[in-house]
Coordinates of C-alpha atoms (C1' of nucleotides) in Angstrom, one line a residue:
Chain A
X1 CA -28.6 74.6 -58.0
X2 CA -27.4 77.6 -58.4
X3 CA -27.3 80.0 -61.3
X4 CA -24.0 78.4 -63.4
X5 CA -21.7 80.6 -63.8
X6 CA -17.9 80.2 -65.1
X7 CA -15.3 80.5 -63.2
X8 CA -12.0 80.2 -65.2
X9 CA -10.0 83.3 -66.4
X10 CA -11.0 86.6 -66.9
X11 CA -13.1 86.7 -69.9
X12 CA -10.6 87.8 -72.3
X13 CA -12.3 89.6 -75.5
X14 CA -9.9 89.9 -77.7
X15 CA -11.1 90.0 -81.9
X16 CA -10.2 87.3 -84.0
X17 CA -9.1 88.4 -87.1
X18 CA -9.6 85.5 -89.0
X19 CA -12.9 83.7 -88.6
X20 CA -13.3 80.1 -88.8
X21 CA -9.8 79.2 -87.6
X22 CA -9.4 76.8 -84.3
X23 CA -9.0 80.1 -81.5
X24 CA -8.6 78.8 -78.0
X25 CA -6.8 80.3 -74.8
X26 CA -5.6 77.5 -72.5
X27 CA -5.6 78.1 -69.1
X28 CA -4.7 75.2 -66.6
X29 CA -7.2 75.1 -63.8
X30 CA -6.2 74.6 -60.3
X31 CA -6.8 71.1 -58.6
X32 CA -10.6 72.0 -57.9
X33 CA -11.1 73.5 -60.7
X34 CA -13.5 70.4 -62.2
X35 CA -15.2 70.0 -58.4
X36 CA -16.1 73.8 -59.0
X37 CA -17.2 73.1 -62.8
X38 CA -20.8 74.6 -63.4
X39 CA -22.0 71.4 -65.3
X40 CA -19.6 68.8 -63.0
X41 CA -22.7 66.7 -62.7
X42 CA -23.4 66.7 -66.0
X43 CA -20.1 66.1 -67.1
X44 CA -18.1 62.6 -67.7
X45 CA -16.6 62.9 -64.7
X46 CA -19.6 62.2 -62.5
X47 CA -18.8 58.9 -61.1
X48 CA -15.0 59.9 -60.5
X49 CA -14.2 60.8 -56.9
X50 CA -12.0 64.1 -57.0
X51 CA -8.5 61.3 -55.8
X52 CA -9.5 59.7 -59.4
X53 CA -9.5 62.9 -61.1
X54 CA -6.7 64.4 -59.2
X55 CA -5.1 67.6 -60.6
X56 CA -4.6 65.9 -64.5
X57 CA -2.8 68.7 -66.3
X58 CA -3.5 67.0 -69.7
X59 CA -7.3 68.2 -68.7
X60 CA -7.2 71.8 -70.6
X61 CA -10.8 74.4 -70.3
X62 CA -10.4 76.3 -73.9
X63 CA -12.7 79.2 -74.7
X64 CA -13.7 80.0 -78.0
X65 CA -15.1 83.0 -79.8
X66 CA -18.0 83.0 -82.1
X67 CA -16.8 82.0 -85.6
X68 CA -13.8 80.3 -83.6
X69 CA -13.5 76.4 -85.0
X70 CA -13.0 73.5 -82.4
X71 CA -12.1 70.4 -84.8
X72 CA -12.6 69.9 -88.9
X73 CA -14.4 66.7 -90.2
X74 CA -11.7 64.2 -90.7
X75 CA -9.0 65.7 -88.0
X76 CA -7.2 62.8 -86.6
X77 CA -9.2 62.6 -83.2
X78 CA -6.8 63.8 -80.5
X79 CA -9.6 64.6 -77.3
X80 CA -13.1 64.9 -76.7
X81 CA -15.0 68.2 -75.4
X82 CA -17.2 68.8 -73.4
X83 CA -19.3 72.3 -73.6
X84 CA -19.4 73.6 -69.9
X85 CA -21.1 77.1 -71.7
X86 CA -22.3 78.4 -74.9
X87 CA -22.7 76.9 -78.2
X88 CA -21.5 74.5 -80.3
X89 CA -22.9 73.5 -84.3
X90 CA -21.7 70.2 -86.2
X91 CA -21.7 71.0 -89.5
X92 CA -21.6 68.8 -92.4
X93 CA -21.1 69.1 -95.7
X94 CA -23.3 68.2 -98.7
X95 CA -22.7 66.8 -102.2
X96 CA -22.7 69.9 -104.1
X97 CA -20.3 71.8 -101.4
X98 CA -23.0 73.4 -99.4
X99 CA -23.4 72.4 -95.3
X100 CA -25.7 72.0 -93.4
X101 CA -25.8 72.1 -89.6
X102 CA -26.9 68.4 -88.2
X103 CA -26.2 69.4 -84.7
X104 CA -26.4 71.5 -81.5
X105 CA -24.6 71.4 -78.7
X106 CA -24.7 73.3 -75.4
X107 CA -23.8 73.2 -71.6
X108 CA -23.5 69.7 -70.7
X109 CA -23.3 67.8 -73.8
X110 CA -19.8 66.6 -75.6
X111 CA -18.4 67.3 -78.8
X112 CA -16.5 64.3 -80.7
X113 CA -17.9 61.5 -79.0
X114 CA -17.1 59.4 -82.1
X115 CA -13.1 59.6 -81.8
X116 CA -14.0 56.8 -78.8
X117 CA -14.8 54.4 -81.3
X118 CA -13.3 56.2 -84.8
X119 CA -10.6 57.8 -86.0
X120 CA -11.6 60.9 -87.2
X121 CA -14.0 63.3 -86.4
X122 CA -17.3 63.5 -87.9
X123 CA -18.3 67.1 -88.8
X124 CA -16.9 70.3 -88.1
X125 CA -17.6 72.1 -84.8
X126 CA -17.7 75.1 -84.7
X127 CA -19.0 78.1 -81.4
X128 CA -22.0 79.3 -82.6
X129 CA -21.7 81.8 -78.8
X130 CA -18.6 82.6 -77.0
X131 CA -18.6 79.0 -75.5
X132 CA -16.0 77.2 -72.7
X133 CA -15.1 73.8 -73.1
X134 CA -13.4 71.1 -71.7
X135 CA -10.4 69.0 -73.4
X136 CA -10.4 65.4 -72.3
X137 CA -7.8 63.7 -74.3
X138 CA -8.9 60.7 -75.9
X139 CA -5.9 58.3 -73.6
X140 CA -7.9 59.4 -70.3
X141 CA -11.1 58.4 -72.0
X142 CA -9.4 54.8 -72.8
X143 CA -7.6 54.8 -69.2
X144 CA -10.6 55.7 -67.2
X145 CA -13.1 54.0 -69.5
X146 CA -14.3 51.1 -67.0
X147 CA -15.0 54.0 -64.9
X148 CA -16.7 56.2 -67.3
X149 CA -19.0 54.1 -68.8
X150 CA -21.9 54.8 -67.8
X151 CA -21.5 58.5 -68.5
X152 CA -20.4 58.1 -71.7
X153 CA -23.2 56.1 -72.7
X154 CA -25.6 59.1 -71.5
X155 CA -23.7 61.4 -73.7
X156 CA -24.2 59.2 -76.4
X157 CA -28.0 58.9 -75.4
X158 CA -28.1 62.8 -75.9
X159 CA -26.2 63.0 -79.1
X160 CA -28.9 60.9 -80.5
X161 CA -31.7 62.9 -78.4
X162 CA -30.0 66.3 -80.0
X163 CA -29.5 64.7 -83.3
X164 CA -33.6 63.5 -84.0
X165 CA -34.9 66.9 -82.1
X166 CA -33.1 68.8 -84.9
X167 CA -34.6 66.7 -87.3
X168 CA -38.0 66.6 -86.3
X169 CA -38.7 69.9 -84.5
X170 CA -36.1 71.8 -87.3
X171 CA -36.2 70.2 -89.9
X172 CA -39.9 69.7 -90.8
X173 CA -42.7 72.2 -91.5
X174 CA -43.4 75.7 -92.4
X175 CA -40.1 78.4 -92.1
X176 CA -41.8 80.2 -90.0
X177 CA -42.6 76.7 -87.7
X178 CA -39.0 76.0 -87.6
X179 CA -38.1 79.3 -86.7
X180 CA -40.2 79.4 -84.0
X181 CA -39.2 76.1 -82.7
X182 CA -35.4 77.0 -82.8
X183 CA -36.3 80.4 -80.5
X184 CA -38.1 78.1 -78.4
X185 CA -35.5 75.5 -78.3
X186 CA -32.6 77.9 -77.3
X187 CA -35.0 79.5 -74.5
X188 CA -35.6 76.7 -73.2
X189 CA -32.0 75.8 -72.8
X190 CA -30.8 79.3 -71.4
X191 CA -34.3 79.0 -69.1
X192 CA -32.4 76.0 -67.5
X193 CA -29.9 79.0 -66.4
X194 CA -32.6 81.5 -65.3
X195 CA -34.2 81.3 -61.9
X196 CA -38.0 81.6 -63.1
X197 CA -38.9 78.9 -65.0
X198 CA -42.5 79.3 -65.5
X199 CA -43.1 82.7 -67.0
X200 CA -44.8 83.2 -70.4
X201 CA -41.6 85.0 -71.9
X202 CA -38.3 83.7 -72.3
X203 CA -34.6 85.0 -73.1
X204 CA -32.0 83.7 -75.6
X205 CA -29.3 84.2 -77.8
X206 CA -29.4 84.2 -81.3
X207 CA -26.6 83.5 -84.0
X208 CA -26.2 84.7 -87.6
X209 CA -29.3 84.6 -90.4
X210 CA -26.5 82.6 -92.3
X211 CA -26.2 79.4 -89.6
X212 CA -30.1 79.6 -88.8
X213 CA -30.5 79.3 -92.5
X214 CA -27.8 76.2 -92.4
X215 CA -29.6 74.7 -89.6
X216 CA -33.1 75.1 -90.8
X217 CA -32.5 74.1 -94.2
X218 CA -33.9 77.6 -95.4
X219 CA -32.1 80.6 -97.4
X220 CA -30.7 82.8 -95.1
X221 CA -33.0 85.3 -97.0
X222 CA -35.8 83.5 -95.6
X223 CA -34.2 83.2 -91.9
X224 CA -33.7 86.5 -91.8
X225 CA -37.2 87.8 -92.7
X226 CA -39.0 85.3 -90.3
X227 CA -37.1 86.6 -87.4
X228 CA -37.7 90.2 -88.7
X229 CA -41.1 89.7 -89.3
X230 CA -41.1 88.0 -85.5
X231 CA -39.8 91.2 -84.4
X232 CA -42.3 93.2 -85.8
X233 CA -44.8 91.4 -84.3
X234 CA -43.9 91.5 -81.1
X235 CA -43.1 88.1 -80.3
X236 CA -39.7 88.6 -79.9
X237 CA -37.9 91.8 -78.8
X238 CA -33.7 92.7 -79.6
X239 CA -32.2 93.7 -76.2
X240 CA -28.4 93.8 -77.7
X241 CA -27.1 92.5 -81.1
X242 CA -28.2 88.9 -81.2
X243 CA -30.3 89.1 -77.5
X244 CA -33.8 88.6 -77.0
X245 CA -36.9 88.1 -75.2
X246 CA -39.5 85.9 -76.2
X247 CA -43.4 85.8 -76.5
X248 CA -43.5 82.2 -75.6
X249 CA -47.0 81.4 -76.0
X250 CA -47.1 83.2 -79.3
X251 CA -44.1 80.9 -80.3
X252 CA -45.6 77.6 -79.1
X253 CA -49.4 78.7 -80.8
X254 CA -46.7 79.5 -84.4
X255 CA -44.8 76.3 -83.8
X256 CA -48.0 74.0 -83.7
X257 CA -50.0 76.2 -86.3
X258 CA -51.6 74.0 -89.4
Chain B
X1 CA -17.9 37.4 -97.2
X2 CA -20.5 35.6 -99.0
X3 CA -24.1 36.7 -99.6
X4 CA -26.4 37.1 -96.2
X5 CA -29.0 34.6 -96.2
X6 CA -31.2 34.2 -93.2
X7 CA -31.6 31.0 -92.2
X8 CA -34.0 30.8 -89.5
X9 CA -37.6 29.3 -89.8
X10 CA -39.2 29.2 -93.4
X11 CA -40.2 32.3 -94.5
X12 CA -44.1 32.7 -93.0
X13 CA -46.3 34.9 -96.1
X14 CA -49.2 35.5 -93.4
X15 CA -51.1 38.1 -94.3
X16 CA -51.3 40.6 -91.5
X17 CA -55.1 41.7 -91.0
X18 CA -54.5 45.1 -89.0
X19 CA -51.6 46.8 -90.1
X20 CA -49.5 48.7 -87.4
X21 CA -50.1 46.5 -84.5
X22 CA -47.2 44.7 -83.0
X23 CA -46.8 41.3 -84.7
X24 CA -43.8 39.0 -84.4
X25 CA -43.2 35.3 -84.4
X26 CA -40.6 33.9 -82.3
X27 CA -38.7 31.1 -82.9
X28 CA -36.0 29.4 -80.9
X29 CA -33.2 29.7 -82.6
X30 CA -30.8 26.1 -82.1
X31 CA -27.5 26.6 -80.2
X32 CA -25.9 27.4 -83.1
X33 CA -28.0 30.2 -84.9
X34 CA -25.8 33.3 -83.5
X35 CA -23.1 31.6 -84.9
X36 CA -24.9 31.3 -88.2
X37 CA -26.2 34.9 -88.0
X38 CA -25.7 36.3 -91.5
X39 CA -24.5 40.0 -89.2
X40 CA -22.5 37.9 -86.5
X41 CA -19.6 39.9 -87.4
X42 CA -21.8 43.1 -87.1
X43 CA -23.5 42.2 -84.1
X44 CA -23.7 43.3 -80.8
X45 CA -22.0 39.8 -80.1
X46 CA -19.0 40.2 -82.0
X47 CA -16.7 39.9 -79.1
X48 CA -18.4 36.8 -77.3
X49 CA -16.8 33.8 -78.1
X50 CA -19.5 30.7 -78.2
X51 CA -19.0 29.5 -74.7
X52 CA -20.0 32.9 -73.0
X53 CA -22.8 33.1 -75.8
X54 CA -24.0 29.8 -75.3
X55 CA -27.9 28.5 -75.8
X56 CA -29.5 31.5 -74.2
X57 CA -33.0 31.2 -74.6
X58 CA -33.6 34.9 -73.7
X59 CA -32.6 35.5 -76.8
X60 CA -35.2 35.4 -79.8
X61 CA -35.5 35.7 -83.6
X62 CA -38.1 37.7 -84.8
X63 CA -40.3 38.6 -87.8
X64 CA -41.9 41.5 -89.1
X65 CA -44.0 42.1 -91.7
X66 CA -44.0 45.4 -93.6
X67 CA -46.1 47.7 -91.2
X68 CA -45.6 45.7 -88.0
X69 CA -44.5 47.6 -85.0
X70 CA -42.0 46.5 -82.9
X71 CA -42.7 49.0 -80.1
X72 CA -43.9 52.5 -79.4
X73 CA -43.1 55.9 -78.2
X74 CA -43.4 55.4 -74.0
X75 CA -42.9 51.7 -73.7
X76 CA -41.0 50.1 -71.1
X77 CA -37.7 49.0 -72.6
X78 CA -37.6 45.8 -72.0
X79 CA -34.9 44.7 -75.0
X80 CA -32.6 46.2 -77.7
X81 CA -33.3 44.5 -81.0
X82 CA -30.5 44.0 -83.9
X83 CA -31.6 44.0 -87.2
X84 CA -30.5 40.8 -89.5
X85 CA -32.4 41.6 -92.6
X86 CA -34.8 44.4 -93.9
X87 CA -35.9 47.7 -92.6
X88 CA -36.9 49.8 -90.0
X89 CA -37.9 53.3 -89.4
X90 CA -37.9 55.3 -86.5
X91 CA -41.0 57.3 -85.8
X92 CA -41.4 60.3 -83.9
X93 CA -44.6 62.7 -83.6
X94 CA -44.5 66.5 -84.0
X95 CA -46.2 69.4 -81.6
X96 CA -49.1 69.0 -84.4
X97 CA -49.4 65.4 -84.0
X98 CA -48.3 64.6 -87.6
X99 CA -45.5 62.2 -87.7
X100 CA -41.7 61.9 -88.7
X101 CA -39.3 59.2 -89.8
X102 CA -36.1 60.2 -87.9
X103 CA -34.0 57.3 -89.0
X104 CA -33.8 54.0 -90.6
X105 CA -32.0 50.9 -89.5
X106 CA -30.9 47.9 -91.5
X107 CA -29.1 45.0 -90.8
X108 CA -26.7 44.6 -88.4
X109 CA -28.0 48.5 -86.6
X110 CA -29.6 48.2 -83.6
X111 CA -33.1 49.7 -82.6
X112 CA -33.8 50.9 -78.8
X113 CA -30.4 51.2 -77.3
X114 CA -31.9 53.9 -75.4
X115 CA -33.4 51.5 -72.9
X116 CA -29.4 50.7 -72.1
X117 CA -29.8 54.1 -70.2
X118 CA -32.9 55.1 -70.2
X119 CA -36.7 53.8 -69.0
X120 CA -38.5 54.2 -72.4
X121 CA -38.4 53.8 -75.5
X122 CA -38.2 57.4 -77.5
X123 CA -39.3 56.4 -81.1
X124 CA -41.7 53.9 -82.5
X125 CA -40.1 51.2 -84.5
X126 CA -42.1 50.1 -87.1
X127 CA -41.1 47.7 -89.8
X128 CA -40.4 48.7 -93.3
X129 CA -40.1 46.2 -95.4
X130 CA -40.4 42.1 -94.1
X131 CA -37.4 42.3 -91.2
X132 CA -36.1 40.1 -89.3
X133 CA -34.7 41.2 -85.8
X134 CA -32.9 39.5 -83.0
X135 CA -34.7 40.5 -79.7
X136 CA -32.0 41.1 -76.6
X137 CA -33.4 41.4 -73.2
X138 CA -31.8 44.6 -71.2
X139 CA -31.5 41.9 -68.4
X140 CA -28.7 40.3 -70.7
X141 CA -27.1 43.6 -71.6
X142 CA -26.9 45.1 -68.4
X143 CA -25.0 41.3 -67.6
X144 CA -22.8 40.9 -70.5
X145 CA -22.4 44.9 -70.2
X146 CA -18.5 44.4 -69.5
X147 CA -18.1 42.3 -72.8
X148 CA -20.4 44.3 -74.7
X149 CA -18.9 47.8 -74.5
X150 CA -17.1 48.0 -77.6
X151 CA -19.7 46.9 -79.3
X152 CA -22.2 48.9 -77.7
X153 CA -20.0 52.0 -78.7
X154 CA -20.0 51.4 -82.0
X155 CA -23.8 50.7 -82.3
X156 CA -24.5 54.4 -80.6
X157 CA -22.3 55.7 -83.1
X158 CA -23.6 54.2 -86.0
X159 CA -27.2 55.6 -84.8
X160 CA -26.0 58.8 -84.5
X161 CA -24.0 58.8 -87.9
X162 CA -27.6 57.5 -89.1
X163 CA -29.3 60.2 -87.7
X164 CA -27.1 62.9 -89.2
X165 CA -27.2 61.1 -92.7
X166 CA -31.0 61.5 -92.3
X167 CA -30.5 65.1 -91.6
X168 CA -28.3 65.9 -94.1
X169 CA -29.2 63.5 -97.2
X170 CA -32.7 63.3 -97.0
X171 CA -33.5 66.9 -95.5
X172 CA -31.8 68.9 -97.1
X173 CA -31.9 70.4 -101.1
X174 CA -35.6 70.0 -103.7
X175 CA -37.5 67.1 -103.5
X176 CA -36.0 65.5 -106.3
X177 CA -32.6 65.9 -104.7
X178 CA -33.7 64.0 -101.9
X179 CA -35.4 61.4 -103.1
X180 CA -32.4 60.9 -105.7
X181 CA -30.3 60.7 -102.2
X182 CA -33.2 58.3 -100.5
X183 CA -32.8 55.6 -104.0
X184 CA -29.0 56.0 -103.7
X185 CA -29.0 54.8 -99.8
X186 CA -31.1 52.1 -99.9
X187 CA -29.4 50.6 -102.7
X188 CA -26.2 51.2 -101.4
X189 CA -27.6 49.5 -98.2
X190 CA -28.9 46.4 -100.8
X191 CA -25.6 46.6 -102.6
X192 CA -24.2 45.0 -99.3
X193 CA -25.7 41.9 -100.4
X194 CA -24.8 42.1 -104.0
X195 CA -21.7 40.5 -105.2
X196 CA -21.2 43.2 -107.9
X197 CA -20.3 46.1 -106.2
X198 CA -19.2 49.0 -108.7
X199 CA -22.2 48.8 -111.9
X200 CA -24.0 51.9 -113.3
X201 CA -27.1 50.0 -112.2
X202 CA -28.3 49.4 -108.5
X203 CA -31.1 47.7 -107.1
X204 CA -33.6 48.5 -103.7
X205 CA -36.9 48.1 -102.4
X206 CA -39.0 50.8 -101.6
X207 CA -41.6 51.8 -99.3
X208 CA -45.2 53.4 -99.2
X209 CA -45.1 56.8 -100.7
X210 CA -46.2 58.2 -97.3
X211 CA -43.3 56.7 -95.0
X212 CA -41.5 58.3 -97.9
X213 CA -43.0 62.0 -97.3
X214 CA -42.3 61.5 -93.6
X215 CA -38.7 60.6 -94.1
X216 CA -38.0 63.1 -96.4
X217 CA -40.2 66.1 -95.0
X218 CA -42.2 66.1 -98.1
X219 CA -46.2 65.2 -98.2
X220 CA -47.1 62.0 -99.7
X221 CA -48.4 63.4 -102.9
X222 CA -44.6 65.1 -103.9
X223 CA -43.4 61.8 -103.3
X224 CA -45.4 59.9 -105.4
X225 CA -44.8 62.3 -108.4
X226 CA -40.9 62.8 -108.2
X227 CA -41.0 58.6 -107.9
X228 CA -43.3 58.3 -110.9
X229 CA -41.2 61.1 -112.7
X230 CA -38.0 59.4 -112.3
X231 CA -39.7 55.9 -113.6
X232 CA -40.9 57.9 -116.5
X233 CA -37.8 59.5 -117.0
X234 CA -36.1 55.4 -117.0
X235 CA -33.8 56.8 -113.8
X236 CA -35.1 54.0 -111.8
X237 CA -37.3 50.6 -113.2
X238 CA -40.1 49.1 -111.0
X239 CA -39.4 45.6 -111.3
X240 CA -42.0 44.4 -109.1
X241 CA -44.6 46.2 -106.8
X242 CA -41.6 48.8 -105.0
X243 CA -39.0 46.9 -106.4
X244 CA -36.5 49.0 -108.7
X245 CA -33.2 49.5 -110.7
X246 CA -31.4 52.7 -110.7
X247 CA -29.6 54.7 -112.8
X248 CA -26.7 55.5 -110.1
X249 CA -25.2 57.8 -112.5
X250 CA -28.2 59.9 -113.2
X251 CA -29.1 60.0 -109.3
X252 CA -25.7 61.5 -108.6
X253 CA -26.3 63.8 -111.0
X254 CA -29.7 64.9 -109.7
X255 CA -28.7 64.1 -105.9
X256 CA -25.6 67.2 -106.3
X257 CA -27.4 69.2 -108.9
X258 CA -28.2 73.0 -108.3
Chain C
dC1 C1' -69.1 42.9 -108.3
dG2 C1' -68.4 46.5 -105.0
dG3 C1' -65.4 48.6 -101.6
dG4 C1' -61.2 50.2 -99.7
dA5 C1' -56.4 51.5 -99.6
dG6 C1' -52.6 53.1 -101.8
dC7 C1' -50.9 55.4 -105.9
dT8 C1' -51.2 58.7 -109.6
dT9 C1' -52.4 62.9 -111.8
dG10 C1' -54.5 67.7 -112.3
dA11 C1' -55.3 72.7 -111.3
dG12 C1' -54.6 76.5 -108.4
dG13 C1' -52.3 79.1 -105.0
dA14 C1' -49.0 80.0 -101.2
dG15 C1' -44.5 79.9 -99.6
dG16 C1' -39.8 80.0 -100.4
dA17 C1' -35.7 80.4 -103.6
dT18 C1' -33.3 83.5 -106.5
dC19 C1' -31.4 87.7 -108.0
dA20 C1' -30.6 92.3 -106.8
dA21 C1' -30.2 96.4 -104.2
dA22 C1' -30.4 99.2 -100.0
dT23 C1' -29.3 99.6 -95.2
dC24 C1' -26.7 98.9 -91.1
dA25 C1' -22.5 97.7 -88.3
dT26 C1' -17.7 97.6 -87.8
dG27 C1' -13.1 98.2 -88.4
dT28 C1' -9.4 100.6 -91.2
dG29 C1' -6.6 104.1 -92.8
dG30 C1' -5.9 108.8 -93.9
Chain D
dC1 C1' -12.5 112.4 -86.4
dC2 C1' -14.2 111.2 -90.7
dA3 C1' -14.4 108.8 -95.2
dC4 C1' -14.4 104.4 -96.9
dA5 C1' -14.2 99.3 -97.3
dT6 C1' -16.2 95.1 -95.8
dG7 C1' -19.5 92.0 -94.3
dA8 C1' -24.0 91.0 -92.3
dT9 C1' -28.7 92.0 -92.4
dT10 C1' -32.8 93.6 -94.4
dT11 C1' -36.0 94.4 -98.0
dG12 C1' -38.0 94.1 -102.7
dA13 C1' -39.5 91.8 -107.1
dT14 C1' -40.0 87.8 -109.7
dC15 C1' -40.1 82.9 -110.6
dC16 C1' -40.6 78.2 -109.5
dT17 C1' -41.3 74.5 -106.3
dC18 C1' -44.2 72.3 -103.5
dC19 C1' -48.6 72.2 -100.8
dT20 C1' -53.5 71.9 -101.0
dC21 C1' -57.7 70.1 -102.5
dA22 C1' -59.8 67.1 -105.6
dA23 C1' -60.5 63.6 -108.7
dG24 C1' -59.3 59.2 -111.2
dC25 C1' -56.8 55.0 -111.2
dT26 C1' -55.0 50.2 -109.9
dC27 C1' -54.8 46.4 -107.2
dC28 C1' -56.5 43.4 -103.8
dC29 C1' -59.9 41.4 -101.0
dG30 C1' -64.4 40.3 -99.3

DNA sequence: CGGGAGCTTGAGGAGGATCAAATCATGTGG
DNA sequence: CCACATGATTTGATCCTCCTCAAGCTCCCG
């Protein structure tokens, strides 16, 4: 398959001045639009021949800026998304206030699964990367659910994947291990857009010290002097704000380190 | 709804000679023991009237004794299992080969829906506390599949809402915080069966202090000591071997404390 | 009675949290 | 165009939590 690449409008960079609020552009896509999507074969629409699709104008691609906020925890449930590219967190919120990130989500994979079967969404999501996604309005998913079936069942399948992954390869041993396991995690997903798959370094995108720290379940203190310390090792390199390349062995040998 | 008594054969006190090796008795249940199931109403079966239910044999009622393993990592999936009574963790091994509790399921959750999609099982399932879980053959699901959607649907969700109360509860804050959080969800869970629902005092069973290192992300030895702390401190009362009372009050208090 | 497994407790040290400050990046207004 | 405000990142110093290693302890079973 070929390099996935989004088609859509023209990537339109304009600054949100307030963080954290829901930012999305519509922009209807023509009839092929979904037949062209980069993840159509991962998507829920699969199984659907393009006459079942047809050209649904309820179907809406939304692009969202870092920071930008898709749905709050306990928004009535209005659609389900799925990420075609980026990145999405679900954040949750603990006891005392604080949250903590339970979830990733990128290319692929669908955002508020649970307003098929609840009222309200779960967490917050939020892009963590300028990400694209998908609005299927939670009627289609009831009209077309005999057909989509199958497919949603997968997406659940990964939401539970995504959701133990975090916790066991994130959640559980040294900073330092958990840091390393995240830069390997996202290389790995942005490897599945590179050509070479097999070399010993890797490329990915980053966020902010404050959601590593949120995802982790370290101080964003700590977050940021792991990946500073990584830097100054060598075993990952900046290219831009936020960019880098990756020692990958080094990572792996840090990640499964005593 | 009245207390949740499984009826079943009489309770079997074997002692199990090697822990952690797969050991369940079956017994055919009489045409009417799904009817009788004390998590009917929670059960995969909710929307099957009697008739379309009928006498399947296929279908078996097992029982585990703390330690026994229902199945492993890699395992054909050959059946989902629905928990009627106890406790089950979900097991999943790190890059280091240590281990890590993912999730727990009580009754009326369901353990290895991932065969529904998938080859393999992803976790080990091993048993808790004594369980009893009714076995389900994928052969049925994949037949019943058109009755059993909504119900399937809500089981996935409820694993993934379990899987980011893992995440966020148990894996998140000081060890004291989360094994505050770990005595306040089990006896919520135990409060199910209780008739008084809002006391001071709850009630739960616990496990080994080493499943409860590996759920929380904490090594057995931390365990032990916050546990014996909070027994010294009268926040929780050992009634019999794992068998406590909790000051709800004073977990909340530690659970949300700085 | 002896042995083993799980639980408890102790002492010491490493890692991460906390508090605080300096540096850097970015956008704003003069 | 520059000075400044703002927010994110980095770094430092100190304290406390939790891990590590090690030793007793309790209970159960052969």
């Amino acid at each position: 398959m070929p390099e996935p690449r989004v088609p859509g409008p023209t990537f339109v960079a304009t600054t949100i001045p307030t963080m954290r609020t829901k930012q999305s552009q519509s922009s209807c896509p023509d009839s092929t639009a979904c037949d062209a999507c980069s993840v159509r074969e991962l998507a829920l629409f699969a199984d659907l021949t393009r006459a079942e699709l047809g050209s649904n104008p309820s179907i809406q691609d939304l692009r969202l800026s870092p920071g930008a906020c898709l749905y709050r925890a306990g928004d009535t449930g209005a659609a389900i998304y799925t990420v075609r590219e980026g990145l999405l967190k679900l954040e949750q919120y603990l006891p005392d206030g604080t949250s903590r990130i339970v979830s990733l989500l990128g290319p692929g994979q669908v955002a508020g699964l649970e307003v098929t079967v609840a009222a309200v969404y779960e967490h917050a999501a939020v892009a963590l990367q300028p990400t694209w996604v998908c609005r299927l309005p939670t009627e289609i998913v009831a009209r077309l659910s005999g057909k989509l079936h199958r497919q949603l069942m997968k997406k659940w399948h990964e939401a539970v994947l995504q959701a133990h992954d975090c916790t066991r390869e994130l959640a559980t041993g040294s900073a330092r291990q958990r840091v390393a396991r995240l830069f390997l995690m996202l290389a790995s997903r942005d490897a599945a857009s590179s050509n070479t798959a097999q070399s010993a370094h890797g490329r990915c995108r980053l966020f902010g010290r404050e959601d590593i720290g949120a995802l982790l379940g370290v101080t964003t203190e700590t977050a940021s002097r792991v990946v500073a310390q990584f830097r100054r090792m060598g075993t990952v390199q900046e290219l831009g704000p936020n960019s880098f390349t990756c020692d990958l062995e080094a990572l792996e040998q840090i990640a499964t380190e005593v």
